[in-house]
C-alpha cells in the first residue's frame, strides 16, 4: 500500500474512492486511475488524515509503461493511417487528484 500525506480532515474522502492523476505537473494526463483508498484514520487532533491506498497498477508485474495521450493517438492515426481498436481516453472531467469512487 501507499500513504497519502497532507489530506485535511475536512476533505470529502471515503474508503473505495479512486485517486486519479491530476495532470497538474504536465507529465501525466489528467484522469488516469492511480490507486484506491483502503483505509482512513484520524490521529487525535492532527489536522490531516492518515490514508492508505492500494495502487491500481500491478507494480510487481510491470517493467515498463507507455502512456499515450489522446493528442498523440490522433497524431499517430493521421501520420500512419492506423485504426486503434481501443479507446485511450482518460476522464478529463475529473481534474481533482482525489476522484470519487463509484
XYZ file of N, CA and C in Angstrom:
306
model
N 0.832 -1.198 0.000
C 0.000 0.000 0.000
C 0.871 1.254 0.000
N 0.253 2.356 -0.378
C 0.917 3.654 -0.353
C 0.170 4.555 0.620
N 0.855 5.566 1.125
C 0.265 6.514 2.058
C 0.032 7.846 1.364
N -1.101 8.464 1.633
C -1.364 9.813 1.145
C -1.136 10.763 2.306
N -0.329 11.772 2.082
C 0.005 12.716 3.128
C -0.690 14.054 2.900
N -0.918 14.754 3.983
C -1.403 16.125 3.973
C -2.788 16.276 3.342
N -3.677 15.300 3.577
C -5.072 15.412 3.172
C -5.831 15.896 4.408
N -6.353 17.136 4.393
C -7.017 17.700 5.572
C -8.224 16.871 6.011
N -8.456 16.831 7.308
C -9.557 16.035 7.851
C -10.930 16.553 7.414
N -11.010 17.752 6.876
C -12.304 18.248 6.380
C -12.520 17.891 4.903
N -11.634 17.075 4.332
C -11.774 16.635 2.939
C -12.853 15.574 2.836
N -13.536 15.546 1.692
C -14.572 14.540 1.453
C -13.951 13.321 0.776
N -13.414 12.422 1.579
C -12.837 11.181 1.069
C -13.452 10.029 1.816
N -13.539 8.876 1.143
C -14.060 7.681 1.798
C -13.350 6.451 1.246
N -13.398 5.386 2.006
C -12.824 4.125 1.564
C -13.520 3.728 0.264
N -12.718 3.326 -0.710
C -13.250 2.943 -2.016
C -13.061 4.010 -3.077
N -12.788 5.259 -2.659
C -12.551 6.330 -3.632
C -11.327 6.006 -4.479
N -11.394 6.401 -5.748
C -10.287 6.202 -6.677
C -9.492 7.503 -6.773
N -8.181 7.395 -6.648
C -7.291 8.543 -6.800
C -6.827 8.557 -8.251
N -6.969 9.709 -8.886
C -6.616 9.836 -10.299
C -5.509 10.859 -10.477
N -4.782 10.752 -11.586
C -3.763 11.756 -11.899
C -4.456 13.091 -12.160
N -3.820 14.169 -11.729
C -4.414 15.497 -11.864
C -4.034 16.186 -13.162
N -2.893 15.820 -13.718
C -2.402 16.493 -14.917
C -1.696 17.799 -14.617
N -1.619 18.184 -13.344
C -1.051 19.480 -12.968
C 0.426 19.623 -13.300
N 1.196 18.568 -13.204
C 2.626 18.662 -13.471
C 2.972 18.634 -14.952
N 2.000 18.289 -15.778
C 2.237 18.227 -17.206
C 2.933 16.955 -17.663
N 3.236 16.049 -16.741
C 3.915 14.804 -17.098
C 2.896 13.735 -17.487
N 1.863 13.573 -16.674
C 0.827 12.575 -16.931
C -0.488 13.289 -17.223
N -1.279 12.753 -18.127
C -2.587 13.362 -18.416
C -3.517 13.240 -17.207
N -4.489 14.109 -17.126
C -5.471 14.069 -16.040
C -6.428 12.898 -16.225
N -6.864 12.339 -15.102
C -7.936 11.360 -15.127
C -7.537 9.903 -15.157
N -6.236 9.588 -15.123
C -5.840 8.186 -15.109
C -5.891 7.653 -13.681
N -6.512 6.487 -13.458
C -6.580 5.933 -12.106
C -5.196 5.550 -11.596
N -4.939 5.889 -10.329
C -3.630 5.627 -9.727
C -3.752 4.627 -8.585
N -4.712 4.848 -7.680
C -4.858 3.984 -6.510
C -6.278 4.061 -5.986
N -6.618 3.117 -5.099
C -7.922 3.113 -4.446
C -7.714 3.181 -2.940
N -8.465 4.075 -2.286
C -8.351 4.246 -0.835
C -8.903 3.015 -0.129
N -8.087 2.452 0.783
C -8.497 1.251 1.515
C -8.657 1.491 3.017
N -8.070 2.590 3.529
C -8.185 2.867 4.960
C -7.989 4.349 5.208
N -8.827 4.896 6.102
C -8.711 6.304 6.500
C -8.751 6.357 8.019
N -7.735 6.959 8.612
C -7.669 7.088 10.065
C -7.462 8.544 10.439
N -7.982 8.916 11.606
C -7.678 10.224 12.183
C -6.736 9.981 13.358
N -5.822 10.917 13.556
C -4.824 10.764 14.611
C -4.983 11.889 15.629
N -5.852 11.689 16.598
C -6.050 12.684 17.647
C -6.455 14.029 17.085
N -5.700 15.057 17.443
C -6.020 16.409 16.965
C -5.203 16.797 15.727
N -4.589 15.817 15.073
C -3.836 16.066 13.846
C -4.802 16.589 12.770
N -4.448 17.664 12.062
C -5.358 18.232 11.053
C -5.408 17.434 9.751
N -4.657 16.325 9.656
C -4.619 15.540 8.422
C -5.029 14.096 8.690
N -5.671 13.499 7.687
C -5.968 12.073 7.741
C -4.697 11.266 7.553
N -4.721 10.039 8.043
C -3.719 9.040 7.671
C -4.460 8.116 6.702
N -4.079 8.165 5.416
C -4.805 7.432 4.376
C -3.885 6.407 3.731
N -4.386 5.180 3.621
C -3.685 4.116 2.902
C -4.461 3.818 1.629
N -3.725 3.583 0.553
C -4.338 3.277 -0.732
C -3.562 2.154 -1.407
N -4.271 1.397 -2.221
C -3.659 0.316 -2.993
C -3.503 0.765 -4.435
N -2.289 0.675 -4.987
C -2.101 1.070 -6.389
C -2.985 0.252 -7.325
N -3.489 0.890 -8.359
C -4.318 0.210 -9.354
C -3.443 -0.696 -10.223
N -2.268 -0.214 -10.593
C -1.353 -0.993 -11.440
C -0.727 -2.121 -10.630
N -0.451 -3.203 -11.286
C 0.249 -4.312 -10.647
C 1.751 -4.023 -10.748
N 2.230 -3.202 -9.815
C 3.607 -2.716 -9.882
C 4.644 -3.838 -9.817
N 4.313 -4.904 -9.147
C 5.269 -6.014 -9.046
C 5.343 -6.827 -10.336
N 4.429 -6.569 -11.286
C 4.426 -7.300 -12.553
C 4.760 -6.403 -13.740
N 4.969 -5.120 -13.500
C 5.218 -4.177 -14.591
C 6.689 -3.818 -14.657
N 7.214 -3.805 -15.873
C 8.603 -3.392 -16.066
C 8.664 -2.045 -16.761
N 7.784 -1.843 -17.713
C 7.735 -0.584 -18.449
C 6.284 -0.244 -18.741
N 6.004 1.047 -18.792
C 4.647 1.510 -19.074
C 4.726 2.602 -20.121
N 3.805 2.591 -21.065
C 3.713 3.634 -22.074
C 2.330 4.244 -21.988
N 2.274 5.562 -21.755
C 1.000 6.266 -21.721
C 0.900 7.089 -22.992
N -0.173 6.859 -23.740
C -0.388 7.590 -24.983
C -1.591 8.502 -24.772
N -1.366 9.806 -24.926
C -2.463 10.757 -24.746
C -3.358 10.743 -25.977
N -4.553 11.308 -25.837
C -5.482 11.372 -26.961
C -4.864 12.142 -28.122
N -4.148 13.229 -27.816
C -3.496 14.029 -28.864
C -2.475 13.187 -29.631
N -1.678 12.402 -28.882
C -0.691 11.543 -29.537
C -1.377 10.475 -30.385
N -2.463 9.915 -29.870
C -3.206 8.901 -30.613
C -3.718 9.493 -31.919
N -4.294 10.693 -31.852
C -4.807 11.345 -33.057
C -3.689 11.603 -34.059
N -2.535 12.068 -33.565
C -1.394 12.326 -34.452
C -0.906 11.040 -35.117
N -0.813 9.966 -34.361
C -0.347 8.707 -34.924
C -1.326 8.180 -35.955
N -2.619 8.322 -35.688
C -3.613 7.863 -36.649
C -3.483 8.650 -37.956
N -3.271 9.962 -37.855
C -3.127 10.791 -39.052
C -1.844 10.468 -39.799
N -0.751 10.275 -39.078
C 0.547 10.023 -39.704
C 0.621 8.646 -40.379
N 0.003 7.647 -39.750
C 0.166 6.276 -40.227
C -1.112 5.660 -40.768
N -2.199 6.418 -40.762
C -3.487 5.907 -41.234
C -3.790 4.560 -40.572
N -3.677 4.547 -39.254
C -3.844 3.336 -38.468
C -5.074 3.487 -37.582
N -5.909 2.465 -37.528
C -7.089 2.498 -36.669
C -6.782 1.817 -35.344
N -6.874 2.586 -34.248
C -6.758 1.989 -32.927
C -8.073 1.294 -32.645
N -8.034 0.074 -32.160
C -9.269 -0.649 -31.900
C -9.653 -0.601 -30.425
N -9.128 0.378 -29.710
C -9.473 0.574 -28.311
C -9.449 2.054 -28.005
N -10.086 2.430 -26.906
C -10.215 3.835 -26.539
C -9.185 4.167 -25.473
N -8.336 5.151 -25.742
C -7.282 5.534 -24.808
C -7.648 6.749 -23.982
N -8.877 7.212 -24.060
C -9.255 8.448 -23.381
C -9.307 8.252 -21.869
N -8.715 9.217 -21.163
C -8.868 9.267 -19.711
C -10.151 10.022 -19.442
N -10.414 10.324 -18.203
C -11.600 11.079 -17.859
C -11.180 12.507 -17.546
N -11.111 13.401 -18.556
C -10.593 14.754 -18.339
C -11.499 15.618 -17.479
N -12.752 15.188 -17.259
C -13.655 15.976 -16.425
C -13.269 15.880 -14.960
N -12.500 14.895 -14.606
C -12.079 14.716 -13.213
C -10.646 15.191 -13.077
N -10.446 16.474 -12.885
C -9.101 17.017 -12.740
C -8.695 17.122 -11.289
N -9.460 16.510 -10.403
C -9.169 16.519 -8.988
C -8.277 15.324 -8.685
N -7.134 15.513 -8.001
C -6.254 14.388 -7.701
C -6.936 13.290 -6.907
N -8.007 13.626 -6.176
C -8.739 12.612 -5.438
C -10.099 12.489 -6.093
N -10.256 11.458 -6.900
C -11.520 11.239 -7.602
C -12.489 10.498 -6.707
N -13.732 10.514 -7.057
C -14.743 9.826 -6.265
C -14.932 8.411 -6.772
N -14.984 7.447 -5.861
C -15.229 6.058 -6.229
C -16.674 5.874 -6.636
N -16.945 4.761 -7.248
C -18.306 4.531 -7.730
C -18.967 3.392 -7.016
